[in-house]
Amino acid sequence: MRQFVVLGHDAPTDADFSLDDLAGGAGRLDLLSRCVTAALLRSHGVREDVRVHLVLDDSVTISFRGEDVRRLNPDERSTAALIRQALQRRRDAVGHQPVETAPGVSLTRLGLEATLGRIADDGGILMLDAEGTPVSSVTPPADPVFVLSDHRDFTNAEDALLSGLVTGRISLGPVAIHADQAITVAHNWVDTDGFSR
Ligand SMILES: C[S@@+](CC[C@H](N)C(=O)[O-])C[C@H]1O[C@@H](n2cnc3c(N)ncnc32)[C@H](O)[C@@H]1O
């Protein structure tokens, strides 16, 4: 399985936002929605072996499971609506237990460290960083967990935490690209066994 953990620094943690202002008042939820679809959708289908986790303000994690998700469309607005629907159920997520808010979509009141703790055993954690080790010199792991930031840099605290957890910091190229674009390139890197076929 492939997993993507995307850190949302400005995104809302409650449902009080407009679907008409995703890039502004909703703290770049447009970008986070594109990350979900870049991770899970392929042409005419869903990547069933992929999960994506949006960590919002280091306090709430919304997870999408490719094997179970339904009604996921390529447009940002309908994906943001699934995120808003999840946030409407935030109070139902008791302790660290997830609440299923739509088929294949769940919300957990966990931040980055606890979310990574839950999935770390699933595979090696790779931090995506334009200044990391070029992927051309790395073999893709079988079950990678990629960690990305949104439109902002990783904070110092996130960087320090990740330094102790990741198996590597990898660069997809010398040019910094958007997070959803980085997901697409990371998929291609794994799909092609490290650009070898
Ligand atoms: C728009 S960037 C974050 C902004 C940051 N100032 C920058 O220029 O990297 C979004 C995220 O995508 C990933 N990313 C972007 N370009 C990348 C690259 N060339 N290699 C690896 N990861 C990249 C990183 O995780 C980054 O934090």
mmCIF file of C-alpha atoms in Angstrom, residues 29-168:
data_model
loop_
_atom_site.group_PDB
_atom_site.id
_atom_site.type_symbol
_atom_site.label_atom_id
_atom_site.label_comp_id
_atom_site.label_asym_id
_atom_site.label_seq_id
_atom_site.Cartn_x
_atom_site.Cartn_y
_atom_site.Cartn_z
ATOM 1 C CA LEU A 29 -8.500 23.546 1.081
ATOM 2 C CA ASP A 30 -8.424 23.697 -2.712
ATOM 3 C CA LEU A 31 -4.843 22.418 -2.599
ATOM 4 C CA LEU A 32 -5.586 19.763 0.008
ATOM 5 C CA SER A 33 -8.564 18.571 -2.050
ATOM 6 C CA ARG A 34 -6.317 18.273 -5.097
ATOM 7 C CA CYS A 35 -3.881 16.260 -2.980
ATOM 8 C CA VAL A 36 -6.660 13.783 -2.183
ATOM 9 C CA THR A 37 -7.630 13.323 -5.815
ATOM 10 C CA ALA A 38 -4.002 13.220 -7.015
ATOM 11 C CA ALA A 39 -3.349 10.431 -4.524
ATOM 12 C CA LEU A 40 -6.500 8.374 -5.118
ATOM 13 C CA LEU A 41 -7.763 8.942 -8.632
ATOM 14 C CA ARG A 42 -6.357 7.603 -11.851
ATOM 15 C CA SER A 43 -7.943 7.851 -15.258
ATOM 16 C CA HIS A 44 -11.374 6.200 -14.979
ATOM 17 C CA GLY A 45 -10.778 4.670 -11.591
ATOM 18 C CA VAL A 46 -9.550 4.735 -8.024
ATOM 19 C CA ARG A 47 -6.191 3.532 -6.772
ATOM 20 C CA GLU A 48 -7.507 1.016 -4.274
ATOM 21 C CA ASP A 49 -4.090 0.410 -2.686
ATOM 22 C CA VAL A 50 -3.646 4.028 -1.597
ATOM 23 C CA ARG A 51 -4.589 5.997 1.515
ATOM 24 C CA VAL A 52 -4.219 9.709 2.068
ATOM 25 C CA HIS A 53 -4.271 11.417 5.432
ATOM 26 C CA LEU A 54 -4.812 15.177 5.791
ATOM 27 C CA VAL A 55 -3.383 16.376 9.107
ATOM 28 C CA LEU A 56 -5.112 19.689 9.855
ATOM 29 C CA ASP A 57 -3.517 22.099 12.314
ATOM 30 C CA ASP A 58 -1.739 19.167 13.978
ATOM 31 C CA SER A 59 -4.966 18.249 15.745
ATOM 32 C CA VAL A 60 -7.384 16.542 13.349
ATOM 33 C CA THR A 61 -6.640 13.900 10.721
ATOM 34 C CA ILE A 62 -9.030 13.105 7.886
ATOM 35 C CA SER A 63 -8.199 9.854 6.106
ATOM 36 C CA PHE A 64 -9.364 8.600 2.717
ATOM 37 C CA ARG A 65 -9.077 4.875 1.934
ATOM 38 C CA GLY A 66 -8.913 4.036 -1.733
ATOM 39 C CA GLU A 67 -10.397 0.566 -1.255
ATOM 40 C CA ASP A 68 -13.585 1.928 0.310
ATOM 41 C CA VAL A 69 -14.075 5.473 -0.909
ATOM 42 C CA ARG A 70 -17.203 6.245 -2.957
ATOM 43 C CA ARG A 71 -18.360 9.318 -4.829
ATOM 44 C CA LEU A 72 -14.850 10.785 -5.062
ATOM 45 C CA ASN A 73 -14.770 13.022 -8.132
ATOM 46 C CA PRO A 74 -11.930 14.946 -9.755
ATOM 47 C CA ASP A 75 -13.262 18.393 -8.884
ATOM 48 C CA GLU A 76 -12.023 20.194 -5.786
ATOM 49 C CA ARG A 77 -15.432 21.287 -4.575
ATOM 50 C CA SER A 78 -16.942 17.830 -4.103
ATOM 51 C CA THR A 79 -13.793 16.600 -2.339
ATOM 52 C CA ALA A 80 -13.879 19.658 -0.067
ATOM 53 C CA ALA A 81 -17.522 18.801 0.650
ATOM 54 C CA LEU A 82 -16.403 15.356 1.888
ATOM 55 C CA ILE A 83 -13.819 17.097 4.112
ATOM 56 C CA ARG A 84 -16.463 19.474 5.450
ATOM 57 C CA GLN A 85 -18.814 16.566 6.079
ATOM 58 C CA ALA A 86 -16.032 14.897 8.079
ATOM 59 C CA LEU A 87 -15.408 18.037 10.130
ATOM 60 C CA GLN A 88 -19.130 18.279 10.919
ATOM 61 C CA ARG A 89 -18.698 14.979 12.802
ATOM 62 C CA ARG A 90 -15.595 16.058 14.740
ATOM 63 C CA ARG A 91 -17.361 15.950 18.097
ATOM 64 C CA ASP A 92 -18.400 12.346 17.447
ATOM 65 C CA ALA A 93 -14.751 11.276 17.323
ATOM 66 C CA VAL A 94 -14.212 10.275 20.930
ATOM 67 C CA GLY A 95 -10.647 10.043 22.210
ATOM 68 C CA HIS A 96 -8.423 8.607 19.525
ATOM 69 C CA GLN A 97 -11.166 6.554 17.900
ATOM 70 C CA PRO A 98 -11.923 7.385 14.262
ATOM 71 C CA VAL A 99 -15.426 8.238 13.140
ATOM 72 C CA GLU A 100 -16.477 7.108 9.651
ATOM 73 C CA THR A 101 -18.055 10.127 7.978
ATOM 74 C CA ALA A 102 -18.623 8.741 4.478
ATOM 75 C CA PRO A 103 -17.663 5.455 2.804
ATOM 76 C CA GLY A 104 -13.853 5.310 2.981
ATOM 77 C CA VAL A 105 -13.544 8.658 4.786
ATOM 78 C CA SER A 106 -12.824 8.947 8.501
ATOM 79 C CA LEU A 107 -11.860 11.618 10.997
ATOM 80 C CA THR A 108 -9.630 11.113 14.015
ATOM 81 C CA ARG A 109 -8.639 13.686 16.596
ATOM 82 C CA LEU A 110 -4.935 13.023 16.123
ATOM 83 C CA GLY A 111 -2.028 15.230 15.106
ATOM 84 C CA LEU A 112 1.028 14.393 13.039
ATOM 85 C CA GLU A 113 3.017 12.366 15.568
ATOM 86 C CA ALA A 114 0.111 10.157 16.593
ATOM 87 C CA THR A 115 -1.034 9.688 12.997
ATOM 88 C CA LEU A 116 2.437 8.602 11.930
ATOM 89 C CA GLY A 117 2.600 6.355 14.997
ATOM 90 C CA ARG A 118 -0.513 4.574 13.768
ATOM 91 C CA ILE A 119 0.749 3.938 10.265
ATOM 92 C CA ALA A 120 4.542 3.797 10.715
ATOM 93 C CA ASP A 121 4.541 0.004 10.851
ATOM 94 C CA ASP A 122 2.846 -0.095 7.447
ATOM 95 C CA GLY A 123 6.037 0.959 5.638
ATOM 96 C CA GLY A 124 9.032 3.254 5.600
ATOM 97 C CA ILE A 125 8.310 6.967 6.041
ATOM 98 C CA LEU A 126 9.745 9.189 3.317
ATOM 99 C CA MET A 127 9.686 12.959 3.687
ATOM 100 C CA LEU A 128 9.234 14.742 0.380
ATOM 101 C CA ASP A 129 11.653 17.654 0.300
ATOM 102 C CA ALA A 130 12.997 19.419 -2.790
ATOM 103 C CA GLU A 131 16.390 19.585 -1.064
ATOM 104 C CA GLY A 132 16.487 15.918 -0.106
ATOM 105 C CA THR A 133 18.308 12.978 -1.714
ATOM 106 C CA PRO A 134 17.430 12.707 -5.423
ATOM 107 C CA VAL A 135 14.954 9.872 -5.962
ATOM 108 C CA SER A 136 17.030 8.686 -8.878
ATOM 109 C CA SER A 137 19.456 7.224 -6.327
ATOM 110 C CA VAL A 138 16.776 5.622 -4.125
ATOM 111 C CA THR A 139 14.861 2.372 -4.615
ATOM 112 C CA PRO A 140 11.135 2.803 -3.936
ATOM 113 C CA PRO A 141 10.083 0.826 -0.846
ATOM 114 C CA ALA A 142 7.255 -1.666 -1.162
ATOM 115 C CA ASP A 143 4.832 0.227 1.071
ATOM 116 C CA PRO A 144 5.954 3.834 1.230
ATOM 117 C CA VAL A 145 4.450 6.444 3.519
ATOM 118 C CA PHE A 146 5.153 9.852 1.952
ATOM 119 C CA VAL A 147 4.934 12.999 4.085
ATOM 120 C CA LEU A 148 4.384 16.371 2.409
ATOM 121 C CA SER A 149 3.666 19.900 3.469
ATOM 122 C CA ASP A 150 0.969 22.080 1.894
ATOM 123 C CA HIS A 151 1.754 25.525 0.459
ATOM 124 C CA ARG A 152 3.967 26.303 3.453
ATOM 125 C CA ASP A 153 7.323 24.948 4.509
ATOM 126 C CA PHE A 154 7.466 22.274 7.180
ATOM 127 C CA THR A 155 7.655 24.067 10.535
ATOM 128 C CA ASN A 156 10.792 23.644 12.635
ATOM 129 C CA ALA A 157 8.846 21.453 15.046
ATOM 130 C CA GLU A 158 7.588 19.227 12.224
ATOM 131 C CA ASP A 159 11.062 19.044 10.758
ATOM 132 C CA ALA A 160 12.537 17.988 14.106
ATOM 133 C CA LEU A 161 9.820 15.387 14.679
ATOM 134 C CA LEU A 162 10.154 13.951 11.191
ATOM 135 C CA SER A 163 13.950 13.813 11.450
ATOM 136 C CA GLY A 164 13.559 11.181 14.143
ATOM 137 C CA LEU A 165 10.975 9.127 12.283
ATOM 138 C CA VAL A 166 11.721 9.096 8.582
ATOM 139 C CA THR A 167 13.820 6.591 6.701
ATOM 140 C CA GLY A 168 14.802 9.294 4.229
#
